[in-house]
Amino acid sequence: MPARQIIEPELHVLGASTVTVSTATTTDFDFGTPNDINLATTTAGAPGLAYQHGNRVLVILSASTSGSTDTVSFAIEDAPDAGGSIGARRPRHDGTLTGGTGSQFARASVRLQNGRPWLRVSVTSTGATDTFPCHCTVLGIPGVL
């Protein structure tokens, strides 16, 4: 049996979001209430559903455009809980998310830290010439795989 057939049933979609960027700004991906992903939240329908301590987190990102002027880059941050909301954020990922001109694709493994269950993913554009539909999928992978 191929490895992908063994691993696929174990993947959990922790969040998926699409944003469109057409100005020089940073835009956060919105994963539904509460916008960012709180991996400590396990209520039905909430981002973070099906995450278990010890899982690995993989973030898959894309930004497509027919233009070649503006650049996009991605950021992944973790944070502690601040009364049910995301607290002070800091970068948290393994992988290159710097991007460039034209369509961009990136993936990153997130190193989760104790007491920092929140994840925020964002995309930054450098100009207002190109429009980028951007997609983000966050997957949980059992740590034993």
Tab-separated table of N, CA, C and O in Angstrom, residues 27-136:
chain	number	residue	atom	x	y	z
A	27	THR	N	-2.793	41.101	4.973
A	27	THR	CA	-4.149	40.616	5.184
A	27	THR	C	-4.087	39.277	5.892
A	27	THR	O	-3.374	38.367	5.455
A	28	ASP	N	-4.831	39.159	6.994
A	28	ASP	CA	-4.889	37.901	7.730
A	28	ASP	C	-5.922	36.986	7.087
A	28	ASP	O	-6.999	37.435	6.675
A	29	PHE	N	-5.603	35.695	7.020
A	29	PHE	CA	-6.589	34.715	6.578
A	29	PHE	C	-7.624	34.571	7.686
A	29	PHE	O	-7.285	34.539	8.867
A	30	ASP	N	-8.896	34.519	7.306
A	30	ASP	CA	-10.001	34.411	8.256
A	30	ASP	C	-10.516	32.978	8.210
A	30	ASP	O	-11.077	32.544	7.211
A	31	PHE	N	-10.336	32.244	9.313
A	31	PHE	CA	-10.735	30.848	9.378
A	31	PHE	C	-12.114	30.677	10.005
A	31	PHE	O	-12.471	29.585	10.422
A	32	GLY	N	-12.887	31.755	10.053
A	32	GLY	CA	-14.200	31.709	10.696
A	32	GLY	C	-14.049	32.072	12.162
A	32	GLY	O	-12.957	32.308	12.657
A	33	THR	N	-15.133	32.114	12.887
A	33	THR	CA	-15.078	32.510	14.291
A	33	THR	C	-14.239	31.502	15.047
A	33	THR	O	-14.518	30.321	14.976
A	34	PRO	N	-13.183	31.946	15.667
A	34	PRO	CA	-12.711	33.299	15.931
A	34	PRO	C	-11.580	33.765	15.010
A	34	PRO	O	-10.498	34.102	15.489
A	35	ASN	N	-11.730	33.803	13.751
A	35	ASN	CA	-10.787	34.310	12.735
A	35	ASN	C	-9.467	33.555	12.690
A	35	ASN	O	-9.086	33.018	11.666
A	36	ASP	N	-8.706	33.554	13.791
A	36	ASP	CA	-7.451	32.822	13.869
A	36	ASP	C	-7.764	31.403	14.344
A	36	ASP	O	-8.863	31.112	14.787
A	37	ILE	N	-6.773	30.522	14.281
A	37	ILE	CA	-6.978	29.140	14.709
A	37	ILE	C	-6.483	28.982	16.143
A	37	ILE	O	-5.330	29.269	16.438
A	38	ASN	N	-7.383	28.541	17.007
A	38	ASN	CA	-7.028	28.239	18.393
A	38	ASN	C	-6.999	26.722	18.517
A	38	ASN	O	-8.041	26.074	18.560
A	39	LEU	N	-5.799	26.141	18.553
A	39	LEU	CA	-5.671	24.692	18.587
A	39	LEU	C	-6.158	24.082	19.895
A	39	LEU	O	-6.330	22.872	19.981
A	40	ALA	N	-6.400	24.911	20.905
A	40	ALA	CA	-6.953	24.411	22.162
A	40	ALA	C	-8.467	24.281	22.088
A	40	ALA	O	-9.088	23.691	22.960
A	41	THR	N	-9.079	24.838	21.033
A	41	THR	CA	-10.530	24.798	20.875
A	41	THR	C	-10.931	23.511	20.180
A	41	THR	O	-10.435	23.201	19.115
A	42	THR	N	-11.842	22.796	20.760
A	42	THR	CA	-12.279	21.543	20.151
A	42	THR	C	-13.791	21.480	20.008
A	42	THR	O	-14.362	20.412	19.928
A	43	THR	N	-14.470	22.626	19.995
A	43	THR	CA	-15.918	22.621	19.839
A	43	THR	C	-16.274	22.366	18.387
A	43	THR	O	-15.519	22.683	17.469
A	44	ALA	N	-17.420	21.769	18.159
A	44	ALA	CA	-17.847	21.414	16.808
A	44	ALA	C	-17.863	22.637	15.902
A	44	ALA	O	-18.397	23.681	16.258
A	45	GLY	N	-17.264	22.515	14.769
A	45	GLY	CA	-17.277	23.575	13.772
A	45	GLY	C	-16.232	24.654	13.965
A	45	GLY	O	-16.083	25.512	13.117
A	46	ALA	N	-15.507	24.647	15.080
A	46	ALA	CA	-14.521	25.695	15.330
A	46	ALA	C	-13.210	25.385	14.617
A	46	ALA	O	-12.849	24.222	14.474
A	47	PRO	N	-12.496	26.420	14.173
A	47	PRO	CA	-11.150	26.152	13.674
A	47	PRO	C	-10.337	25.481	14.777
A	47	PRO	O	-10.471	25.834	15.939
A	48	GLY	N	-9.525	24.523	14.416
A	48	GLY	CA	-8.763	23.780	15.399
A	48	GLY	C	-9.395	22.449	15.737
A	48	GLY	O	-8.836	21.645	16.468
A	49	LEU	N	-10.587	22.179	15.188
A	49	LEU	CA	-11.269	20.920	15.442
A	49	LEU	C	-10.376	19.760	15.020
A	49	LEU	O	-9.756	19.791	13.973
A	50	ALA	N	-10.296	18.756	15.838
A	50	ALA	CA	-9.563	17.511	15.587
A	50	ALA	C	-8.072	17.626	15.879
A	50	ALA	O	-7.345	16.678	15.673
A	51	TYR	N	-7.588	18.752	16.363
A	51	TYR	CA	-6.175	18.847	16.744
A	51	TYR	C	-5.976	18.136	18.068
A	51	TYR	O	-6.772	18.267	18.990
A	52	GLN	N	-4.899	17.376	18.158
A	52	GLN	CA	-4.539	16.721	19.411
A	52	GLN	C	-3.099	17.063	19.734
A	52	GLN	O	-2.262	17.160	18.830
A	53	HIS	N	-2.796	17.226	21.029
A	53	HIS	CA	-1.444	17.543	21.450
A	53	HIS	C	-0.474	16.518	20.863
A	53	HIS	O	-0.733	15.321	20.891
A	54	GLY	N	0.610	16.980	20.302
A	54	GLY	CA	1.598	16.110	19.674
A	54	GLY	C	1.456	16.024	18.163
A	54	GLY	O	2.344	15.502	17.493
A	55	ASN	N	0.318	16.503	17.630
A	55	ASN	CA	0.170	16.521	16.174
A	55	ASN	C	1.165	17.486	15.553
A	55	ASN	O	1.587	18.452	16.191
A	56	ARG	N	1.524	17.237	14.335
A	56	ARG	CA	2.324	18.178	13.558
A	56	ARG	C	1.346	19.053	12.787
A	56	ARG	O	0.242	18.625	12.454
A	57	VAL	N	1.747	20.279	12.502
A	57	VAL	CA	0.883	21.197	11.771
A	57	VAL	C	1.596	21.593	10.483
A	57	VAL	O	2.752	22.022	10.504
A	58	LEU	N	0.900	21.433	9.365
A	58	LEU	CA	1.429	21.783	8.055
A	58	LEU	C	0.533	22.859	7.461
A	58	LEU	O	-0.694	22.719	7.456
A	59	VAL	N	1.147	23.955	6.983
A	59	VAL	CA	0.400	25.049	6.360
A	59	VAL	C	0.766	25.088	4.885
A	59	VAL	O	1.955	25.136	4.532
A	60	ILE	N	-0.245	25.059	4.020
A	60	ILE	CA	-0.049	25.096	2.571
A	60	ILE	C	-0.645	26.407	2.070
A	60	ILE	O	-1.812	26.713	2.342
A	61	LEU	N	0.156	27.183	1.335
A	61	LEU	CA	-0.235	28.527	0.899
A	61	LEU	C	-0.054	28.686	-0.603
A	61	LEU	O	0.882	28.131	-1.184
A	62	SER	N	-0.937	29.485	-1.212
A	62	SER	CA	-0.771	29.843	-2.622
A	62	SER	C	-1.328	31.238	-2.864
A	62	SER	O	-2.245	31.679	-2.178
A	63	ALA	N	-0.725	31.911	-3.829
A	63	ALA	CA	-1.193	33.227	-4.279
A	63	ALA	C	-1.023	33.224	-5.794
A	63	ALA	O	0.088	33.034	-6.284
A	64	SER	N	-2.106	33.403	-6.525
A	64	SER	CA	-2.006	33.350	-7.979
A	64	SER	C	-2.320	34.706	-8.589
A	64	SER	O	-3.104	35.480	-8.052
A	65	THR	N	-1.650	34.993	-9.694
A	65	THR	CA	-1.871	36.253	-10.402
A	65	THR	C	-1.398	36.096	-11.837
A	65	THR	O	-0.555	35.257	-12.135
A	66	SER	N	-1.953	36.896	-12.708
A	66	SER	CA	-1.441	36.940	-14.086
A	66	SER	C	-0.430	38.072	-14.218
A	66	SER	O	0.222	38.204	-15.240
A	67	GLY	N	-0.288	38.870	-13.166
A	67	GLY	CA	0.656	39.989	-13.174
A	67	GLY	C	2.056	39.558	-12.796
A	67	GLY	O	2.291	38.441	-12.357
A	68	SER	N	3.002	40.495	-12.957
A	68	SER	CA	4.401	40.178	-12.618
A	68	SER	C	5.116	41.377	-11.991
A	68	SER	O	6.331	41.481	-12.067
A	69	THR	N	4.343	42.286	-11.382
A	69	THR	CA	4.927	43.495	-10.814
A	69	THR	C	5.069	43.407	-9.300
A	69	THR	O	6.159	43.569	-8.759
A	70	ASP	N	3.963	43.162	-8.600
A	70	ASP	CA	3.955	43.148	-7.138
A	70	ASP	C	4.486	41.820	-6.603
A	70	ASP	O	4.423	40.793	-7.272
A	71	THR	N	4.988	41.845	-5.385
A	71	THR	CA	5.407	40.617	-4.723
A	71	THR	C	4.475	40.316	-3.557
A	71	THR	O	3.840	41.221	-3.008
A	72	VAL	N	4.387	39.045	-3.221
A	72	VAL	CA	3.650	38.627	-2.032
A	72	VAL	C	4.560	37.747	-1.187
A	72	VAL	O	5.463	37.090	-1.689
A	73	SER	N	4.308	37.778	0.110
A	73	SER	CA	4.993	36.890	1.042
A	73	SER	C	3.974	36.460	2.091
A	73	SER	O	2.917	37.074	2.237
A	74	PHE	N	4.292	35.417	2.802
A	74	PHE	CA	3.382	34.858	3.798
A	74	PHE	C	4.039	34.893	5.175
A	74	PHE	O	5.259	34.908	5.281
A	75	ALA	N	3.217	34.877	6.217
A	75	ALA	CA	3.718	34.811	7.588
A	75	ALA	C	2.824	33.894	8.407
A	75	ALA	O	1.599	33.858	8.207
A	76	ILE	N	3.429	33.164	9.316
A	76	ILE	CA	2.709	32.317	10.260
A	76	ILE	C	3.208	32.704	11.643
A	76	ILE	O	4.407	32.749	11.893
A	77	GLU	N	2.266	33.009	12.536
A	77	GLU	CA	2.614	33.422	13.892
A	77	GLU	C	1.856	32.571	14.899
A	77	GLU	O	0.735	32.146	14.620
A	78	ASP	N	2.467	32.332	16.052
A	78	ASP	CA	1.746	31.697	17.146
A	78	ASP	C	1.575	32.712	18.264
A	78	ASP	O	2.199	33.777	18.248
A	79	ALA	N	0.703	32.400	19.217
A	79	ALA	CA	0.436	33.336	20.309
A	79	ALA	C	-0.190	32.596	21.476
A	79	ALA	O	-0.818	31.549	21.297
A	80	PRO	N	-0.058	33.168	22.679
A	80	PRO	CA	-0.743	32.592	23.836
A	80	PRO	C	-2.210	33.004	23.819
A	80	PRO	O	-2.622	33.850	23.023
A	81	ASP	N	-2.974	32.408	24.693
A	81	ASP	CA	-4.372	32.793	24.843
A	81	ASP	C	-4.448	34.020	25.744
A	81	ASP	O	-3.781	34.093	26.766
A	82	ALA	N	-5.224	35.004	25.335
A	82	ALA	CA	-5.402	36.228	26.118
A	82	ALA	C	-6.897	36.408	26.378
A	82	ALA	O	-7.579	37.111	25.646
A	83	GLY	N	-7.407	35.699	27.360
A	83	GLY	CA	-8.822	35.808	27.696
A	83	GLY	C	-9.734	35.369	26.568
A	83	GLY	O	-10.760	35.987	26.336
A	84	GLY	N	-9.349	34.308	25.848
A	84	GLY	CA	-10.165	33.802	24.759
A	84	GLY	C	-9.838	34.396	23.407
A	84	GLY	O	-10.477	34.062	22.411
A	85	SER	N	-8.866	35.293	23.349
A	85	SER	CA	-8.445	35.906	22.091
A	85	SER	C	-6.961	35.659	21.876
A	85	SER	O	-6.247	35.268	22.793
A	86	ILE	N	-6.508	35.937	20.664
A	86	ILE	CA	-5.093	35.763	20.352
A	86	ILE	C	-4.272	36.800	21.102
A	86	ILE	O	-4.640	37.967	21.182
A	87	GLY	N	-3.164	36.349	21.706
A	87	GLY	CA	-2.292	37.235	22.464
A	87	GLY	C	-1.143	37.755	21.610
A	87	GLY	O	-1.242	37.834	20.390
A	88	ALA	N	-0.032	38.105	22.259
A	88	ALA	CA	1.145	38.649	21.576
A	88	ALA	C	1.723	37.602	20.627
A	88	ALA	O	2.065	36.504	21.036
A	89	ARG	N	1.827	37.969	19.353
A	89	ARG	CA	2.229	37.026	18.314
A	89	ARG	C	3.736	37.079	18.058
A	89	ARG	O	4.377	38.091	18.280
A	90	ARG	N	4.266	35.956	17.543
A	90	ARG	CA	5.645	35.929	17.072
A	90	ARG	C	5.731	34.902	15.943
A	90	ARG	O	4.950	33.946	15.902
A	91	PRO	N	6.670	35.093	15.008
A	91	PRO	CA	6.807	34.152	13.885
A	91	PRO	C	7.076	32.739	14.385
A	91	PRO	O	7.805	32.536	15.349
A	92	ARG	N	6.471	31.766	13.693
A	92	ARG	CA	6.648	30.384	14.111
A	92	ARG	C	6.455	29.454	12.922
A	92	ARG	O	5.348	29.097	12.591
A	93	HIS	N	7.523	29.095	12.234
A	93	HIS	CA	7.417	28.134	11.137
A	93	HIS	C	8.790	27.675	10.690
A	93	HIS	O	9.793	28.323	10.956
A	94	ASP	N	8.811	26.552	10.029
A	94	ASP	CA	10.002	26.062	9.348
A	94	ASP	C	9.688	26.093	7.863
A	94	ASP	O	8.705	25.520	7.429
A	95	GLY	N	10.497	26.763	7.092
A	95	GLY	CA	10.257	26.855	5.655
A	95	GLY	C	10.402	28.288	5.205
A	95	GLY	O	10.397	29.215	6.009
A	96	THR	N	10.539	28.475	3.917
A	96	THR	CA	10.696	29.805	3.350
A	96	THR	C	9.355	30.302	2.861
A	96	THR	O	8.713	29.662	2.042
A	97	LEU	N	8.942	31.454	3.359
A	97	LEU	CA	7.652	32.030	2.980
A	97	LEU	C	7.838	33.404	2.356
A	97	LEU	O	6.917	34.197	2.300
A	98	THR	N	9.047	33.718	1.872
A	98	THR	CA	9.345	35.065	1.402
A	98	THR	C	8.634	35.426	0.116
A	98	THR	O	8.392	36.587	-0.137
A	99	GLY	N	8.294	34.475	-0.731
A	99	GLY	CA	7.532	34.771	-1.932
A	99	GLY	C	8.322	35.518	-2.987
A	99	GLY	O	9.541	35.455	-3.035
A	100	GLY	N	7.600	36.235	-3.845
A	100	GLY	CA	8.203	36.970	-4.941
A	100	GLY	C	7.120	37.447	-5.883
A	100	GLY	O	5.953	37.519	-5.519
A	101	THR	N	7.505	37.781	-7.127
A	101	THR	CA	6.528	38.247	-8.113
A	101	THR	C	5.838	37.049	-8.764
A	101	THR	O	6.331	35.929	-8.718
A	102	GLY	N	4.704	37.330	-9.387
A	102	GLY	CA	3.958	36.259	-10.053
A	102	GLY	C	3.283	35.349	-9.036
A	102	GLY	O	3.213	35.643	-7.847
A	103	SER	N	2.786	34.217	-9.504
A	103	SER	CA	2.122	33.255	-8.619
A	103	SER	C	3.136	32.644	-7.661
A	103	SER	O	4.274	32.366	-8.042
A	104	GLN	N	2.713	32.445	-6.419
A	104	GLN	CA	3.598	31.935	-5.380
A	104	GLN	C	2.948	30.754	-4.662
A	104	GLN	O	1.730	30.740	-4.453
A	105	PHE	N	3.768	29.806	-4.283
A	105	PHE	CA	3.302	28.638	-3.550
A	105	PHE	C	4.294	28.381	-2.421
A	105	PHE	O	5.499	28.502	-2.615
A	106	ALA	N	3.782	28.033	-1.247
A	106	ALA	CA	4.664	27.779	-0.111
A	106	ALA	C	4.019	26.752	0.807
A	106	ALA	O	2.799	26.564	0.804
A	107	ARG	N	4.856	26.114	1.575
A	107	ARG	CA	4.384	25.195	2.611
A	107	ARG	C	5.324	25.349	3.796
A	107	ARG	O	6.502	25.677	3.623
A	108	ALA	N	4.788	25.140	4.967
A	108	ALA	CA	5.616	25.279	6.168
A	108	ALA	C	5.115	24.335	7.242
A	108	ALA	O	3.915	24.114	7.386
A	109	SER	N	6.035	23.812	7.985
A	109	SER	CA	5.741	23.030	9.171
A	109	SER	C	5.819	23.987	10.350
A	109	SER	O	6.762	24.766	10.447
A	110	VAL	N	4.829	23.950	11.213
A	110	VAL	CA	4.783	24.876	12.343
A	110	VAL	C	5.290	24.179	13.595
A	110	VAL	O	4.847	23.081	13.920
A	111	ARG	N	6.213	24.831	14.283
A	111	ARG	CA	6.698	24.334	15.567
A	111	ARG	C	5.823	24.917	16.666
A	111	ARG	O	5.906	26.102	16.981
A	112	LEU	N	4.980	24.099	17.240
A	112	LEU	CA	4.096	24.579	18.292
A	112	LEU	C	4.854	24.669	19.606
A	112	LEU	O	5.684	23.824	19.918
A	113	GLN	N	4.564	25.704	20.369
A	113	GLN	CA	5.204	25.944	21.652
A	113	GLN	C	4.178	25.765	22.770
A	113	GLN	O	2.993	26.065	22.593
A	114	ASN	N	4.637	25.304	23.920
A	114	ASN	CA	3.742	25.162	25.069
A	114	ASN	C	3.105	26.504	25.411
A	114	ASN	O	3.778	27.532	25.426
A	115	GLY	N	1.821	26.479	25.683
A	115	GLY	CA	1.116	27.683	26.097
A	115	GLY	C	0.865	28.687	24.980
A	115	GLY	O	0.489	29.825	25.257
A	116	ARG	N	1.056	28.290	23.724
A	116	ARG	CA	0.832	29.195	22.588
A	116	ARG	C	-0.037	28.477	21.554
A	116	ARG	O	0.425	28.106	20.476
A	117	PRO	N	-1.345	28.306	21.849
A	117	PRO	CA	-2.207	27.509	20.979
A	117	PRO	C	-2.770	28.250	19.767
A	117	PRO	O	-3.372	27.633	18.895
A	118	TRP	N	-2.600	29.557	19.693
A	118	TRP	CA	-3.184	30.324	18.604
A	118	TRP	C	-2.248	30.383	17.396
A	118	TRP	O	-1.051	30.557	17.546
A	119	LEU	N	-2.828	30.279	16.209
A	119	LEU	CA	-2.088	30.453	14.962
A	119	LEU	C	-2.753	31.531	14.123
A	119	LEU	O	-3.979	31.547	13.968
A	120	ARG	N	-1.945	32.436	13.584
A	120	ARG	CA	-2.424	33.449	12.634
A	120	ARG	C	-1.573	33.308	11.382
A	120	ARG	O	-0.353	33.218	11.449
A	121	VAL	N	-2.231	33.288	10.231
A	121	VAL	CA	-1.545	33.194	8.950
A	121	VAL	C	-1.940	34.421	8.140
A	121	VAL	O	-3.116	34.799	8.088
A	122	SER	N	-0.958	35.063	7.511
A	122	SER	CA	-1.241	36.281	6.746
A	122	SER	C	-0.445	36.300	5.449
A	122	SER	O	0.524	35.563	5.277
A	123	VAL	N	-0.887	37.172	4.550
A	123	VAL	CA	-0.209	37.397	3.276
A	123	VAL	C	0.026	38.901	3.151
A	123	VAL	O	-0.822	39.705	3.530
A	124	THR	N	1.202	39.272	2.640
A	124	THR	CA	1.552	40.677	2.457
A	124	THR	C	1.869	40.925	0.997
A	124	THR	O	2.650	40.189	0.384
A	125	SER	N	1.274	41.983	0.434
A	125	SER	CA	1.560	42.399	-0.934
A	125	SER	C	2.332	43.711	-0.887
A	125	SER	O	2.139	44.524	0.009
A	126	THR	N	3.210	43.907	-1.887
A	126	THR	CA	4.030	45.117	-1.905
A	126	THR	C	3.467	46.234	-2.775
A	126	THR	O	4.035	47.321	-2.807
A	127	GLY	N	2.395	45.985	-3.503
A	127	GLY	CA	1.909	47.032	-4.402
A	127	GLY	C	0.430	46.938	-4.677
A	127	GLY	O	-0.283	46.150	-4.060
A	128	ALA	N	-0.024	47.764	-5.626
A	128	ALA	CA	-1.445	47.818	-5.971
A	128	ALA	C	-1.658	47.601	-7.463
A	128	ALA	O	-2.673	48.009	-8.009
A	129	THR	N	-0.699	46.951	-8.130
A	129	THR	CA	-0.826	46.693	-9.559
A	129	THR	C	-1.475	45.347	-9.827
A	129	THR	O	-2.380	45.233	-10.648
A	130	ASP	N	-1.016	44.303	-9.124
A	130	ASP	CA	-1.510	42.940	-9.334
A	130	ASP	C	-2.535	42.559	-8.270
A	130	ASP	O	-2.480	43.034	-7.141
A	131	THR	N	-3.448	41.672	-8.656
A	131	THR	CA	-4.427	41.118	-7.725
A	131	THR	C	-4.073	39.658	-7.491
A	131	THR	O	-3.827	38.924	-8.445
A	132	PHE	N	-4.043	39.267	-6.221
A	132	PHE	CA	-3.683	37.904	-5.848
A	132	PHE	C	-4.813	37.228	-5.077
A	132	PHE	O	-5.042	37.563	-3.917
A	133	PRO	N	-5.542	36.273	-5.668
A	133	PRO	CA	-6.383	35.401	-4.857
A	133	PRO	C	-5.438	34.460	-4.100
A	133	PRO	O	-4.574	33.825	-4.708
A	134	CYS	N	-5.571	34.403	-2.788
A	134	CYS	CA	-4.653	33.634	-1.948
A	134	CYS	C	-5.428	32.574	-1.173
A	134	CYS	O	-6.517	32.842	-0.682
A	135	HIS	N	-4.827	31.412	-1.054
A	135	HIS	CA	-5.469	30.296	-0.371
A	135	HIS	C	-4.544	29.758	0.713
A	135	HIS	O	-3.327	29.706	0.527
A	136	CYS	N	-5.144	29.332	1.813
A	136	CYS	CA	-4.383	28.754	2.923
A	136	CYS	C	-5.147	27.539	3.449
A	136	CYS	O	-6.349	27.627	3.714
